[in-house]
Amino acid sequence: MAQHGGTAAVLEAAELLKQGAEARLYRTRFLGRPAIVKQRFPKRYRHPLLDEKLSQRRTAQEVRSILRCRRAGISAPVVYFVDHTSHCIFLEELVGSSTVRDYIGSHRDLELDRLAERVGQILARMHDEDVIHGDLTTSNMLLRRGTEDGKVDLVLIDFGLSYISALPEDKGVDLYVLEKAFLSTHPNTEALFQKLLDSYARSSNKSAAVLKKLDEVRLRGRKRSMVG
Amino acid sequence: MHFTQELELFPGKKVTQLLFKEVKNAAVLRKSAVEGKINGALINPTMLVSPFQVLVAANKAVHLQTIEKMKTRSLYSEIIFNLSPTNNISEAFKRFGISDGDDSVMVVVVHDKDESQLLSDITSKVEGRQVPVEDVSSLSDAAKIKKLYKVTPAEETCGTLLDAVICRMAIKDVL
Ligand SMILES: Nc1ncnc2c1ncn2[C@@H]1O[C@H](COP(=O)(O)O)[C@@H](O)[C@H]1O
């Protein structure tokens, strides 16, 4: 159907921020406000019908996870609009925010300890809501200066691979993904990451089973790499 | 006093909001709207947190109209439906549309040309005092809004009431 305007036309004029494997990220304005658009594009190697179904499901799951987090008091970008036809999500742009990744690269021990403490708490709370993020990295955590109190707010982004699960195994793997990303992005931070895990352990009474699974997954990872 | 915003996704299309207090003829207005004699959506402002909430509903309505997937019969009823957190159409009208005894009303018009004629049509029909659209926040019934949208106290620690409302409106079709 030929259409004037619509999401596709707006994205043509928008600034491309990132070209990922599954989605593109654009910066634009939505109803006068700064906004980020995440567009899932068709994957040619998949059957068109299957591809459509998958994009539909991932888009729906992404916005559901965001709402589930927000309901529990975990910051995530506000969802402004979902176009289920072009698989686009319009999100609040966190203007002036920086990634935890950049923060770690430019701050000292005491501040980093406090940050690790905070990240551990929030991930514990997210897992208590049975949200599995699916792609935890220090780039998918933003720091936003609070408007009133000047306090820094930690905002989780990119729930594109998220799902709902109560299984300690899934939560353990979620942490394992973060550990791998964390230690490879930030060399020599084993002690800092341990502080994050300690904070996670203290913040949830379901953490013991999750951390046990994390240990098992690490062991499996190591065995696999030994076998080659 | 009115507020006009262009829909970036639909170039040329604009949404204009007008807010009235001390309205004396709500019943007549409602009847005209039902009969299609008023070219606009008549909304109960006590259920609105901000004009932005109306814009989000209007943008979604125009989108669904464009792809021929509206859930209701007209663009204006679709705007009212989109404000509601549930998929129950009659409940949406009861909560977000105006009722006969109301003394305030938000009128929402979607248009593509200059709005001056539209605005004078509306203002000539409403017996009431027009006030700035931003004043809607002073009419909102926050307690009722929180209850209807099921906003948790925890959620208010990570965002405003408007944020909570917008998220639910945007996501309701996949909940
Ligand atoms: N809602 C947002 N507000 C501001 N920046 C964002 C937002 N979403 C993503 N970004 C930026 O885009 C980068 C890539 O995002 P992502 O593809 O979601 O991992 C992030 O590291 C952020 O710097």
PDB file of N, CA and C in Angstrom, chain B residues 51-96:
ATOM      1  N   PRO B  51      -1.417  17.514  27.964  1.00  0.00           N
ATOM      2  CA  PRO B  51      -1.781  17.512  26.543  1.00  0.00           C
ATOM      3  C   PRO B  51      -0.993  16.460  25.742  1.00  0.00           C
ATOM      4  N   PHE B  52       0.191  16.104  26.228  1.00  0.00           N
ATOM      5  CA  PHE B  52       1.012  15.110  25.530  1.00  0.00           C
ATOM      6  C   PHE B  52       0.291  13.756  25.441  1.00  0.00           C
ATOM      7  N   GLN B  53      -0.452  13.441  26.497  1.00  0.00           N
ATOM      8  CA  GLN B  53      -1.233  12.196  26.527  1.00  0.00           C
ATOM      9  C   GLN B  53      -2.222  12.150  25.352  1.00  0.00           C
ATOM     10  N   VAL B  54      -2.847  13.276  25.076  1.00  0.00           N
ATOM     11  CA  VAL B  54      -3.802  13.368  23.966  1.00  0.00           C
ATOM     12  C   VAL B  54      -3.076  13.204  22.636  1.00  0.00           C
ATOM     13  N   LEU B  55      -1.880  13.799  22.520  1.00  0.00           N
ATOM     14  CA  LEU B  55      -1.108  13.687  21.280  1.00  0.00           C
ATOM     15  C   LEU B  55      -0.739  12.243  20.994  1.00  0.00           C
ATOM     16  N   VAL B  56      -0.356  11.523  22.042  1.00  0.00           N
ATOM     17  CA  VAL B  56       0.019  10.114  21.868  1.00  0.00           C
ATOM     18  C   VAL B  56      -1.187   9.322  21.362  1.00  0.00           C
ATOM     19  N   ALA B  57      -2.361   9.601  21.925  1.00  0.00           N
ATOM     20  CA  ALA B  57      -3.582   8.913  21.497  1.00  0.00           C
ATOM     21  C   ALA B  57      -3.947   9.287  20.060  1.00  0.00           C
ATOM     22  N   ALA B  58      -3.773  10.550  19.706  1.00  0.00           N
ATOM     23  CA  ALA B  58      -4.137  11.022  18.367  1.00  0.00           C
ATOM     24  C   ALA B  58      -3.189  10.456  17.314  1.00  0.00           C
ATOM     25  N   ASN B  59      -1.900  10.436  17.623  1.00  0.00           N
ATOM     26  CA  ASN B  59      -0.926   9.890  16.678  1.00  0.00           C
ATOM     27  C   ASN B  59      -1.235   8.425  16.377  1.00  0.00           C
ATOM     28  N   LYS B  60      -1.555   7.682  17.434  1.00  0.00           N
ATOM     29  CA  LYS B  60      -1.857   6.256  17.260  1.00  0.00           C
ATOM     30  C   LYS B  60      -3.138   6.074  16.442  1.00  0.00           C
ATOM     31  N   ALA B  61      -4.112   6.956  16.678  1.00  0.00           N
ATOM     32  CA  ALA B  61      -5.370   6.866  15.933  1.00  0.00           C
ATOM     33  C   ALA B  61      -5.132   7.116  14.439  1.00  0.00           C
ATOM     34  N   VAL B  62      -4.339   8.135  14.115  1.00  0.00           N
ATOM     35  CA  VAL B  62      -4.063   8.433  12.710  1.00  0.00           C
ATOM     36  C   VAL B  62      -3.277   7.280  12.073  1.00  0.00           C
ATOM     37  N   HIS B  63      -2.344   6.735  12.831  1.00  0.00           N
ATOM     38  CA  HIS B  63      -1.574   5.575  12.342  1.00  0.00           C
ATOM     39  C   HIS B  63      -2.509   4.413  12.004  1.00  0.00           C
ATOM     40  N   LEU B  64      -3.404   4.083  12.941  1.00  0.00           N
ATOM     41  CA  LEU B  64      -4.302   2.936  12.731  1.00  0.00           C
ATOM     42  C   LEU B  64      -5.301   3.218  11.603  1.00  0.00           C
ATOM     43  N   GLN B  65      -5.682   4.475  11.468  1.00  0.00           N
ATOM     44  CA  GLN B  65      -6.574   4.838  10.363  1.00  0.00           C
ATOM     45  C   GLN B  65      -5.846   4.635   9.025  1.00  0.00           C
ATOM     46  N   THR B  66      -4.579   5.054   8.981  1.00  0.00           N
ATOM     47  CA  THR B  66      -3.782   4.936   7.756  1.00  0.00           C
ATOM     48  C   THR B  66      -3.629   3.473   7.326  1.00  0.00           C
ATOM     49  N   ILE B  67      -3.398   2.588   8.301  1.00  0.00           N
ATOM     50  CA  ILE B  67      -3.213   1.175   7.932  1.00  0.00           C
ATOM     51  C   ILE B  67      -4.539   0.400   8.000  1.00  0.00           C
ATOM     52  N   GLU B  68      -5.635   1.145   8.169  1.00  0.00           N
ATOM     53  CA  GLU B  68      -6.979   0.553   8.192  1.00  0.00           C
ATOM     54  C   GLU B  68      -7.132  -0.502   9.278  1.00  0.00           C
ATOM     55  N   LYS B  69      -6.662  -0.164  10.473  1.00  0.00           N
ATOM     56  CA  LYS B  69      -6.784  -1.112  11.582  1.00  0.00           C
ATOM     57  C   LYS B  69      -7.410  -0.478  12.821  1.00  0.00           C
ATOM     58  N   MET B  70      -8.283   0.503  12.614  1.00  0.00           N
ATOM     59  CA  MET B  70      -8.934   1.112  13.782  1.00  0.00           C
ATOM     60  C   MET B  70      -9.873   0.106  14.442  1.00  0.00           C
ATOM     61  N   LYS B  71     -10.017   0.260  15.771  1.00  0.00           N
ATOM     62  CA  LYS B  71     -10.904  -0.640  16.522  1.00  0.00           C
ATOM     63  C   LYS B  71     -12.310  -0.049  16.640  1.00  0.00           C
ATOM     64  N   THR B  72     -12.440   1.240  16.342  1.00  0.00           N
ATOM     65  CA  THR B  72     -13.741   1.905  16.462  1.00  0.00           C
ATOM     66  C   THR B  72     -14.114   2.509  15.109  1.00  0.00           C
ATOM     67  N   ARG B  73     -15.277   3.212  15.057  1.00  0.00           N
ATOM     68  CA  ARG B  73     -15.801   3.617  13.761  1.00  0.00           C
ATOM     69  C   ARG B  73     -15.243   4.923  13.217  1.00  0.00           C
ATOM     70  N   SER B  74     -14.690   5.759  14.072  1.00  0.00           N
ATOM     71  CA  SER B  74     -14.188   7.024  13.538  1.00  0.00           C
ATOM     72  C   SER B  74     -12.872   7.410  14.202  1.00  0.00           C
ATOM     73  N   LEU B  75     -12.178   8.327  13.567  1.00  0.00           N
ATOM     74  CA  LEU B  75     -10.898   8.789  14.097  1.00  0.00           C
ATOM     75  C   LEU B  75     -11.068   9.345  15.513  1.00  0.00           C
ATOM     76  N   TYR B  76     -12.178  10.070  15.730  1.00  0.00           N
ATOM     77  CA  TYR B  76     -12.360  10.709  17.031  1.00  0.00           C
ATOM     78  C   TYR B  76     -12.706   9.710  18.131  1.00  0.00           C
ATOM     79  N   SER B  77     -13.473   8.693  17.779  1.00  0.00           N
ATOM     80  CA  SER B  77     -13.731   7.683  18.804  1.00  0.00           C
ATOM     81  C   SER B  77     -12.460   6.865  19.060  1.00  0.00           C
ATOM     82  N   GLU B  78     -11.647   6.731  18.016  1.00  0.00           N
ATOM     83  CA  GLU B  78     -10.404   5.983  18.191  1.00  0.00           C
ATOM     84  C   GLU B  78      -9.447   6.711  19.154  1.00  0.00           C
ATOM     85  N   ILE B  79      -9.434   8.034  19.107  1.00  0.00           N
ATOM     86  CA  ILE B  79      -8.584   8.803  20.024  1.00  0.00           C
ATOM     87  C   ILE B  79      -9.009   8.530  21.464  1.00  0.00           C
ATOM     88  N   ILE B  80     -10.324   8.548  21.696  1.00  0.00           N
ATOM     89  CA  ILE B  80     -10.826   8.290  23.048  1.00  0.00           C
ATOM     90  C   ILE B  80     -10.504   6.862  23.477  1.00  0.00           C
ATOM     91  N   PHE B  81     -10.685   5.918  22.553  1.00  0.00           N
ATOM     92  CA  PHE B  81     -10.369   4.513  22.848  1.00  0.00           C
ATOM     93  C   PHE B  81      -8.886   4.351  23.203  1.00  0.00           C
ATOM     94  N   ASN B  82      -8.011   5.045  22.465  1.00  0.00           N
ATOM     95  CA  ASN B  82      -6.572   4.909  22.695  1.00  0.00           C
ATOM     96  C   ASN B  82      -6.123   5.453  24.051  1.00  0.00           C
ATOM     97  N   LEU B  83      -6.914   6.344  24.628  1.00  0.00           N
ATOM     98  CA  LEU B  83      -6.552   6.880  25.944  1.00  0.00           C
ATOM     99  C   LEU B  83      -6.733   5.835  27.029  1.00  0.00           C
ATOM    100  N   SER B  84      -7.629   4.900  26.786  1.00  0.00           N
ATOM    101  CA  SER B  84      -7.983   3.929  27.815  1.00  0.00           C
ATOM    102  C   SER B  84      -6.936   2.820  27.928  1.00  0.00           C
ATOM    103  N   PRO B  85      -6.681   2.356  29.162  1.00  0.00           N
ATOM    104  CA  PRO B  85      -5.712   1.264  29.322  1.00  0.00           C
ATOM    105  C   PRO B  85      -6.281  -0.101  28.935  1.00  0.00           C
ATOM    106  N   THR B  86      -7.582  -0.209  28.750  1.00  0.00           N
ATOM    107  CA  THR B  86      -8.167  -1.520  28.426  1.00  0.00           C
ATOM    108  C   THR B  86      -8.701  -1.524  27.004  1.00  0.00           C
ATOM    109  N   ASN B  87      -9.131  -2.715  26.550  1.00  0.00           N
ATOM    110  CA  ASN B  87      -9.657  -2.841  25.191  1.00  0.00           C
ATOM    111  C   ASN B  87     -11.181  -2.835  25.154  1.00  0.00           C
ATOM    112  N   ASN B  88     -11.780  -2.388  26.254  1.00  0.00           N
ATOM    113  CA  ASN B  88     -13.241  -2.321  26.336  1.00  0.00           C
ATOM    114  C   ASN B  88     -13.711  -0.949  25.833  1.00  0.00           C
ATOM    115  N   ILE B  89     -14.404  -0.980  24.685  1.00  0.00           N
ATOM    116  CA  ILE B  89     -14.746   0.281  24.026  1.00  0.00           C
ATOM    117  C   ILE B  89     -15.761   1.107  24.833  1.00  0.00           C
ATOM    118  N   SER B  90     -16.804   0.449  25.349  1.00  0.00           N
ATOM    119  CA  SER B  90     -17.813   1.251  26.058  1.00  0.00           C
ATOM    120  C   SER B  90     -17.251   1.822  27.360  1.00  0.00           C
ATOM    121  N   GLU B  91     -16.358   1.071  27.995  1.00  0.00           N
ATOM    122  CA  GLU B  91     -15.725   1.597  29.203  1.00  0.00           C
ATOM    123  C   GLU B  91     -14.844   2.813  28.868  1.00  0.00           C
ATOM    124  N   ALA B  92     -14.150   2.742  27.722  1.00  0.00           N
ATOM    125  CA  ALA B  92     -13.303   3.866  27.306  1.00  0.00           C
ATOM    126  C   ALA B  92     -14.143   5.137  27.153  1.00  0.00           C
ATOM    127  N   PHE B  93     -15.319   5.007  26.532  1.00  0.00           N
ATOM    128  CA  PHE B  93     -16.174   6.183  26.354  1.00  0.00           C
ATOM    129  C   PHE B  93     -16.691   6.719  27.673  1.00  0.00           C
ATOM    130  N   LYS B  94     -17.038   5.782  28.569  1.00  0.00           N
ATOM    131  CA  LYS B  94     -17.567   6.199  29.869  1.00  0.00           C
ATOM    132  C   LYS B  94     -16.512   6.987  30.650  1.00  0.00           C
ATOM    133  N   ARG B  95     -15.276   6.488  30.636  1.00  0.00           N
ATOM    134  CA  ARG B  95     -14.219   7.136  31.438  1.00  0.00           C
ATOM    135  C   ARG B  95     -13.635   8.375  30.775  1.00  0.00           C
ATOM    136  N   PHE B  96     -13.399   8.293  29.474  1.00  0.00           N
ATOM    137  CA  PHE B  96     -12.611   9.349  28.817  1.00  0.00           C
ATOM    138  C   PHE B  96     -13.436  10.307  27.964  1.00  0.00           C
TER     139      PHE B  96
END
